Coordinates of C-alpha atoms in Angstrom, one line a residue:
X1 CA -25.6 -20.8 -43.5
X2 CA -24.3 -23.6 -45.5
X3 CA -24.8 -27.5 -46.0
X4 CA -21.3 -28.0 -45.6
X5 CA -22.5 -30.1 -42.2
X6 CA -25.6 -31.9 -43.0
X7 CA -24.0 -35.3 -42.2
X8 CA -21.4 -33.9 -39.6
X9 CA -22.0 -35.0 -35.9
X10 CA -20.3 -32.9 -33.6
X11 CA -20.5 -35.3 -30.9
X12 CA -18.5 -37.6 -33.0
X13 CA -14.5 -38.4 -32.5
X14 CA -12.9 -35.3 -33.8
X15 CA -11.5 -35.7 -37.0
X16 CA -7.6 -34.7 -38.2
X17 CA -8.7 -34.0 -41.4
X18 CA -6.5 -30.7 -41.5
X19 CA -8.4 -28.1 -40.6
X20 CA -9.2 -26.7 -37.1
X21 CA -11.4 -28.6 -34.5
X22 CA -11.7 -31.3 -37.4
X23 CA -14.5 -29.4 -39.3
X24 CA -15.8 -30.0 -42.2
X25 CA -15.3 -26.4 -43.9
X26 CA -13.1 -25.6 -46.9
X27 CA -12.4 -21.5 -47.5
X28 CA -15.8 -21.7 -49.7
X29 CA -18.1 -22.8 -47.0
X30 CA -16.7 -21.4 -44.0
X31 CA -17.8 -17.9 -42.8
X32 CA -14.7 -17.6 -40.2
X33 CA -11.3 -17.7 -42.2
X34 CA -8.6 -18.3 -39.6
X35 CA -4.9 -16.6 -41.0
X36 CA -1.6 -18.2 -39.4
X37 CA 0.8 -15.8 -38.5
X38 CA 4.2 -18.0 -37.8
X39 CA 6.2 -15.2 -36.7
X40 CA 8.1 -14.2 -33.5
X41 CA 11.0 -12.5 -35.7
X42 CA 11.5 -9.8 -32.2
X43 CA 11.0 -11.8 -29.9
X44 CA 13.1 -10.4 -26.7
X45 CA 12.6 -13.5 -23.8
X46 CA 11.4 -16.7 -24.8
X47 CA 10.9 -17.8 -28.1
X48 CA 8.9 -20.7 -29.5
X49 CA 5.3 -18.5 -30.2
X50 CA 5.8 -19.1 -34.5
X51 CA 4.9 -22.5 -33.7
X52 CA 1.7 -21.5 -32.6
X53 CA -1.1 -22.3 -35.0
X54 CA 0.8 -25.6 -35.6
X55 CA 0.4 -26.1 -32.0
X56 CA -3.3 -25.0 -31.9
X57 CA -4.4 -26.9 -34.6
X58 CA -2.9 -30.6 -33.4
X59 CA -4.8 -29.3 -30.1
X60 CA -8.0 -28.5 -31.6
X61 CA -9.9 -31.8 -32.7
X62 CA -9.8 -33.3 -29.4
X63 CA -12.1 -30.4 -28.4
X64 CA -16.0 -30.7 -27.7
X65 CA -18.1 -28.2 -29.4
X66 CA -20.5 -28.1 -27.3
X67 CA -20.8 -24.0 -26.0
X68 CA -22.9 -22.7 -23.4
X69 CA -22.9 -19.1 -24.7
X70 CA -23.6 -20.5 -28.8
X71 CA -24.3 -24.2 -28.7
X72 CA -24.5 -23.8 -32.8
X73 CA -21.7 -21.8 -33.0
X74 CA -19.5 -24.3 -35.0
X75 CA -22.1 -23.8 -37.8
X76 CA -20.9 -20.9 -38.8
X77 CA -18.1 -22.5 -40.7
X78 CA -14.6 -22.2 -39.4
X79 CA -11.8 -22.8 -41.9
X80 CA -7.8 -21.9 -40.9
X81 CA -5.9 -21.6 -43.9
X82 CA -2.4 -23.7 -44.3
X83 CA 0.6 -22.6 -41.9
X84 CA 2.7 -20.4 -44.7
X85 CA 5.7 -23.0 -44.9
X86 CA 7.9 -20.0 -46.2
X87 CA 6.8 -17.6 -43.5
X88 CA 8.0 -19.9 -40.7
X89 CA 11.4 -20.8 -42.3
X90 CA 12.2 -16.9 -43.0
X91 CA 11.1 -16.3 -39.1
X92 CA 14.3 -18.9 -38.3
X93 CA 16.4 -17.4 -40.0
X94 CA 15.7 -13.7 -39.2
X95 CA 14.9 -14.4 -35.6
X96 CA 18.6 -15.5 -35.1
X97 CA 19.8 -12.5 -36.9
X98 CA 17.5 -10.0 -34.6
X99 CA 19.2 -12.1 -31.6
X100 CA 22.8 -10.2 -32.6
X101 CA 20.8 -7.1 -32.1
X102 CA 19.3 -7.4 -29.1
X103 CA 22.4 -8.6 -27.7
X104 CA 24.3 -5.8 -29.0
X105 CA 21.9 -3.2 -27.2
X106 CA 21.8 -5.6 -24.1
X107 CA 26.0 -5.2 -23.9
X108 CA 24.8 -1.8 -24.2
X109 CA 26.8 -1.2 -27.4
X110 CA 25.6 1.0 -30.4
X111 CA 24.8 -1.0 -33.5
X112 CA 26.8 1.2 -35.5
X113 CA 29.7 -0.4 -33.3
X114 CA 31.6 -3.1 -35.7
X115 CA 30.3 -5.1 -37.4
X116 CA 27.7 -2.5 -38.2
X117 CA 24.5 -3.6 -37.3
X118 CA 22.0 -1.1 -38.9
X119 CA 21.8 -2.5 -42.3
X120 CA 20.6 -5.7 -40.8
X121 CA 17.9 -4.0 -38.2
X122 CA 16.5 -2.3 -42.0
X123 CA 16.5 -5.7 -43.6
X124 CA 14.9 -6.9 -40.3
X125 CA 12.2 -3.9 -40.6
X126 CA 11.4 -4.3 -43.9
X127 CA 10.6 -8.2 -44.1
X128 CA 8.7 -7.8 -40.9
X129 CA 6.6 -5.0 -43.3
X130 CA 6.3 -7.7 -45.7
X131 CA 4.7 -10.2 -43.7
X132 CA 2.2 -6.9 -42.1
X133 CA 1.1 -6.4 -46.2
X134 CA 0.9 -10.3 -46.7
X135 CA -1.8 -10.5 -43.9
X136 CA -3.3 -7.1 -45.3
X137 CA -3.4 -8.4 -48.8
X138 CA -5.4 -12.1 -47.3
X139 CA -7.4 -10.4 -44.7
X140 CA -8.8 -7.6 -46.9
X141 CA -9.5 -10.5 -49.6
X142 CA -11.3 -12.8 -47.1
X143 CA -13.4 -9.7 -45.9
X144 CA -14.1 -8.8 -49.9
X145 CA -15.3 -12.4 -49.9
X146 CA -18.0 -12.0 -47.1
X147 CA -15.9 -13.7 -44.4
X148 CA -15.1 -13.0 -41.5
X149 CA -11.3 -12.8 -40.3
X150 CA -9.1 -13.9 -36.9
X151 CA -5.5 -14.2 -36.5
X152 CA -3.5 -17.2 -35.1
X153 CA -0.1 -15.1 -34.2
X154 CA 3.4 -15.6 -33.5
X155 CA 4.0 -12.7 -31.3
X156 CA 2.0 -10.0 -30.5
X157 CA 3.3 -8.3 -33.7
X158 CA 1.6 -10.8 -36.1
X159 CA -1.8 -8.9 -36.1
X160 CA -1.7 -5.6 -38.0
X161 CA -1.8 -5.9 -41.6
X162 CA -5.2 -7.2 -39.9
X163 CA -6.1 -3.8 -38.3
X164 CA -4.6 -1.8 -41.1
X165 CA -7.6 -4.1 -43.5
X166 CA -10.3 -3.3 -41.1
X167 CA -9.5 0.1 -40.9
X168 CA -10.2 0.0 -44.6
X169 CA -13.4 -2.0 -44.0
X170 CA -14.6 0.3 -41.0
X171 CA -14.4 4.1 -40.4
X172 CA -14.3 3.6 -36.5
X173 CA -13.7 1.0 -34.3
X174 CA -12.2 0.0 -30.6
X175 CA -9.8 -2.5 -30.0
X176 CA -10.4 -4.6 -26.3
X177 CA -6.6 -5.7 -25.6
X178 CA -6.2 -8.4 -23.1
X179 CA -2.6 -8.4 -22.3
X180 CA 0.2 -8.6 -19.1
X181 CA 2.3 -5.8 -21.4
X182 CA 1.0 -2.2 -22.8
X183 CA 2.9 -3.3 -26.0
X184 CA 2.7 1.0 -26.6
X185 CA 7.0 1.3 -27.3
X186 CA 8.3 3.2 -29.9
X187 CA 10.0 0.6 -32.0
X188 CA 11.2 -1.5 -28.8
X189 CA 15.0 -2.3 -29.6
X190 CA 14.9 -0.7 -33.0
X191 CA 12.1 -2.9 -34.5
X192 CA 9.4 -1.3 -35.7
X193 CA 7.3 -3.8 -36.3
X194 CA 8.3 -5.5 -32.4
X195 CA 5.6 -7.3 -30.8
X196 CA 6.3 -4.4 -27.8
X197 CA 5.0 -2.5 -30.4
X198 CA 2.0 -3.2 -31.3
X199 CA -0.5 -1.1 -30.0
X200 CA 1.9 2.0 -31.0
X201 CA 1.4 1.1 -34.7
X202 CA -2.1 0.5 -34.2
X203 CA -2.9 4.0 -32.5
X204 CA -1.4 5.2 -36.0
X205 CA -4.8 4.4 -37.3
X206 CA -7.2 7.4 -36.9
X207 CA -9.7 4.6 -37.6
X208 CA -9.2 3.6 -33.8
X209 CA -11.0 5.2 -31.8
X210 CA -10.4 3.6 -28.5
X211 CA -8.3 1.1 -27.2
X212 CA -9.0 -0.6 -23.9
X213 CA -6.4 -2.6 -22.2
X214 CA -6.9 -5.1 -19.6
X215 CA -4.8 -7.1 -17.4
X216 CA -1.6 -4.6 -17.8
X217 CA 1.1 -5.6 -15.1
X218 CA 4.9 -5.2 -16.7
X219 CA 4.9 -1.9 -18.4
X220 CA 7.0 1.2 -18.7
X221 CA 7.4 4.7 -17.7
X222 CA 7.0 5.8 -21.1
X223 CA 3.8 3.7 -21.8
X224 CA 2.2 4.9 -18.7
X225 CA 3.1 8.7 -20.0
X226 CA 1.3 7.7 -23.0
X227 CA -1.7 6.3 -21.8
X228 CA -2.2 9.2 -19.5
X229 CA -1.5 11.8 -22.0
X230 CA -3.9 10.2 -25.0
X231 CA -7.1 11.9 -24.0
X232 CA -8.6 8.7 -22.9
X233 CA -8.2 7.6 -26.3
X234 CA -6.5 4.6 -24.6
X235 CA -8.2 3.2 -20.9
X236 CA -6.1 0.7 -19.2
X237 CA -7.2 -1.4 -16.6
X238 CA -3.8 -2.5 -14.7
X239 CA -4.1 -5.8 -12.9
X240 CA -3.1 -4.7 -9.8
X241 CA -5.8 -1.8 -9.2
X242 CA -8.4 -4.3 -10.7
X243 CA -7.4 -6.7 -8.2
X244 CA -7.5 -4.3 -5.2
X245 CA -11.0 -3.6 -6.0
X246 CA -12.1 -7.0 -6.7
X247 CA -10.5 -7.7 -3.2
X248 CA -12.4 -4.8 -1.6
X249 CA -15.9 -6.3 -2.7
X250 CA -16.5 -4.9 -6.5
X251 CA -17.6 -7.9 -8.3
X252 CA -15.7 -8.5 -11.3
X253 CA -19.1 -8.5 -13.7
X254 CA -19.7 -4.7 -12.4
X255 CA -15.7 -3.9 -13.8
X256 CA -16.7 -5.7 -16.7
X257 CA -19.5 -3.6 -17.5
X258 CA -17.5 -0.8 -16.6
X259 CA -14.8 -1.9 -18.9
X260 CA -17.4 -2.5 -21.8
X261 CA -18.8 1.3 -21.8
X262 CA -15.6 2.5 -22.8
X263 CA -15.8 0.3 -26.0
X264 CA -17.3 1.8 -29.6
X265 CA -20.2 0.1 -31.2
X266 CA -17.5 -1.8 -33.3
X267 CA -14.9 -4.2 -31.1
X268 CA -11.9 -5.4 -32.0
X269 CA -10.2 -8.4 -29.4
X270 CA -6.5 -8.6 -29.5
X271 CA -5.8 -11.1 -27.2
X272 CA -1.7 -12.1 -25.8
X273 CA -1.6 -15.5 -23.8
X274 CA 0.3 -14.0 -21.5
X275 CA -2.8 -11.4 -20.2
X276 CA -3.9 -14.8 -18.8
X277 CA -2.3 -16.0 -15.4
X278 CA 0.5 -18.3 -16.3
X279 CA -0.9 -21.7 -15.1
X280 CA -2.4 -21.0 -18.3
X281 CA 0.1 -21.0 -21.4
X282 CA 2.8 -21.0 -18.9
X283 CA 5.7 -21.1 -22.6
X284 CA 4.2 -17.9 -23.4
X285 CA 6.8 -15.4 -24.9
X286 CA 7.4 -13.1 -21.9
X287 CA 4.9 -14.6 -18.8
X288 CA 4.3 -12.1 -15.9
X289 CA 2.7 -13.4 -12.2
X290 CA -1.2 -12.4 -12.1
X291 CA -3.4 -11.7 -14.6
X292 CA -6.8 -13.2 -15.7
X293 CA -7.7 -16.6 -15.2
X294 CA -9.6 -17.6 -18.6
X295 CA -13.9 -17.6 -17.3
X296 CA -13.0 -13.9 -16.5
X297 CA -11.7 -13.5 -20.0
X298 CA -15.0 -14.7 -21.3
X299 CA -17.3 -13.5 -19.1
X300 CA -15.7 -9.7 -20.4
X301 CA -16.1 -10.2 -23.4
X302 CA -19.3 -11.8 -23.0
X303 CA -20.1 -8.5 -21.8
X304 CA -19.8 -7.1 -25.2
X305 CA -21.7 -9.2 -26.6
X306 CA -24.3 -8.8 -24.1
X307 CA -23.9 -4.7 -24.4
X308 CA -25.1 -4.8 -28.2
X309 CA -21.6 -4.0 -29.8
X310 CA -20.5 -5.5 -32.8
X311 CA -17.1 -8.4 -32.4
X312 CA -15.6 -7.5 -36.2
X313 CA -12.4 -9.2 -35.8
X314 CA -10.0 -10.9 -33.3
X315 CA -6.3 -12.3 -33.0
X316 CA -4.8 -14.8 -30.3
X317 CA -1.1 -14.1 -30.2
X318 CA 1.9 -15.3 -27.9
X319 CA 0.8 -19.2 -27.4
X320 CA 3.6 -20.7 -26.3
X321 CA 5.2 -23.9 -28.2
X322 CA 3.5 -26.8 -25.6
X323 CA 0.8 -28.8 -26.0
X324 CA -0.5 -27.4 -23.0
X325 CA -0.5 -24.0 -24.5
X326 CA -2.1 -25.4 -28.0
X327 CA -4.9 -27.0 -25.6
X328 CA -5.7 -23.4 -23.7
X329 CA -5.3 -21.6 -27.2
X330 CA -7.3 -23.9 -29.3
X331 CA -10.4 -23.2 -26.6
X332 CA -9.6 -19.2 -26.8
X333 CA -9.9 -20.0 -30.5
X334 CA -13.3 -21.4 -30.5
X335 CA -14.7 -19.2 -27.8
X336 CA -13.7 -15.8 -29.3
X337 CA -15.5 -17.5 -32.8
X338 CA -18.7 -18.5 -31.5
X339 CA -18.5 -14.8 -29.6
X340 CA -18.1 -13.1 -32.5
X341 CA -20.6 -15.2 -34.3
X342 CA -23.3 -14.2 -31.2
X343 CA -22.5 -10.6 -31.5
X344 CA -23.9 -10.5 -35.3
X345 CA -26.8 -12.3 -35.3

């Protein structure tokens, strides 16, 4: 613990002092390091997601601090780093340039068609691997420095030069993926690094041992096929057969129990906005009808705190470009930090 807050009052007006919720943590001080991800490069529906952090953190100071689950929890030291300026203008440009591809395949045309296309999609690939080695390269140095790590995404992409450095950092771990979409397709349009392909990439690493998905309600045959065939290696929980049994008198703390065993000692959270019912961050990226409304997000993962298991790491991706969406994200934010902060004391 430092004395970075011995004269801070956290009942005071928040501050815009440029760092998130107002605190009063540098990189030094802080214990949480918060990595910007501006990028929504594959984006298929609706863009706006790079914005994101930017959102989040003119959201954040007009928060309270006060948490019923960590009432200290700001203690810890939260510092984001600065919004990568040159990140967010190579997203413009290369997001237009993926939208002649994804129109190409929506005209159901092959990108070899003229103008040839596939040059571009390898460009495409290869700076999206650039920004998965840049997040590697910051996360894995945080991490070296004693901190702790979470990722303010674009897209559902943004995380996994993030998963790539734990798997460095830890032999096993689970990954607890609240989301409307499996986000388990082979390089969705021909991006490999697509934010529909997330959790494809990630099951790459042996070091994952079991991912749990929750909230799944827009998803293809191919990802169901997957799912089934992984050896339960991957558990989903699809929204519509966790409804049903919430509606037939299972209480939704017994599923979240139930939800929790599947998890390893160590817990990675990838959250998407758009696992959350759409009142919620209604600009999301690609919003689907249903899902979790946000006390049920918290009260599951404050059943892995509660179950012993270890939070190492966490991202928040797909909030959309609103300030309604900053406000919801901002509070996911803080939650998931003072969570994680819980589960290692």
């Amino acid at each position: 613990m430092n004395n970075h807050y011995q004269n801070y009052n956290p009942s005071d007006v928040g501050q815009i002092n440029g760092n998130i919720f107002g605190l009063p943590f540098d990189y030094d001080s802080a214990n949480l390091i918060i990595i910007p991800i501006p990028w929504e490069v594959t984006v298929s529906y609706g863009a706006g997601t790079a914005n994101a952090p930017q959102r989040i953190l003119d959201a954040s100071p007009q928060l309270d601090l006060f948490d019923f689950d960590n009432p200290d929890g700001w203690k810890q030291g939260l510092f984001m780093i600065e919004i990568p300026q040159d990140m967010l203008d190579k997203n413009q440009y290369y997001r237009q340039q993926a939208a002649t591809i994804i129109q190409r395949l929506e005209q159901g045309k092959s990108l070899n068609d003229a103008p040839d296309l596939t040059s571009l999609l390898r460009e495409i690939n290869q700076v999206c691997d650039n920004v998965n080695k840049w997040l590697f390269d910051k996360s894995q140095q945080a991490m070296n420095d004693g901190k702790r790590v979470a990722v303010i995404g674009g897209d559902h992409a943004s995380p996994l030069g993030y998963m790539q450095a734990l798997a460095e950092q830890y032999s096993s771990y689970g990954i607890l993926h609240i989301d409307a979409h499996a986000d388990l397709r082979n390089a969705y349009e021909g991006f490999e690094f697509s934010h529909a392909s997330i959790m494809y990439n990630a099951m790459k690493l042996p070091q994952i041992s079991k991912l749990v998905q929750v909230g799944l309600r827009d998803i293809c045959h191919d990802e169901v096929e997957m799912i089934n065939q992984s050896n339960d290696r991957i558990v989903a929980y699809y929204d519509s057969i966790t409804k049903q049994k919430l509606y037939s008198g299972i209480t939704w703390i017994d599923l979240c129990k139930e939800i929790v065993s599947h998890l390893p000692e160590y817990v990675y959270i990838s959250f998407d906005a758009d696992g959350l019912d759409p009142k919620l961050c209604s600009n999301t990226g690609t919003p689907v009808p249903g899902g979790l409304e946000l006390e049920q997000a918290y009260c599951l993962i404050r059943e892995v705190v509660n179950s012993g298991k270890k939070i190492i790491g966490f991202d928040i991706c797909e909030v959309g470009d609103a300030e309604w969406d900053g406000n919801v994200g901002a509070r996911i934010v803080l939650k998931l930090a003072n969570f994680m902060d819980l589960s290692n004391k």
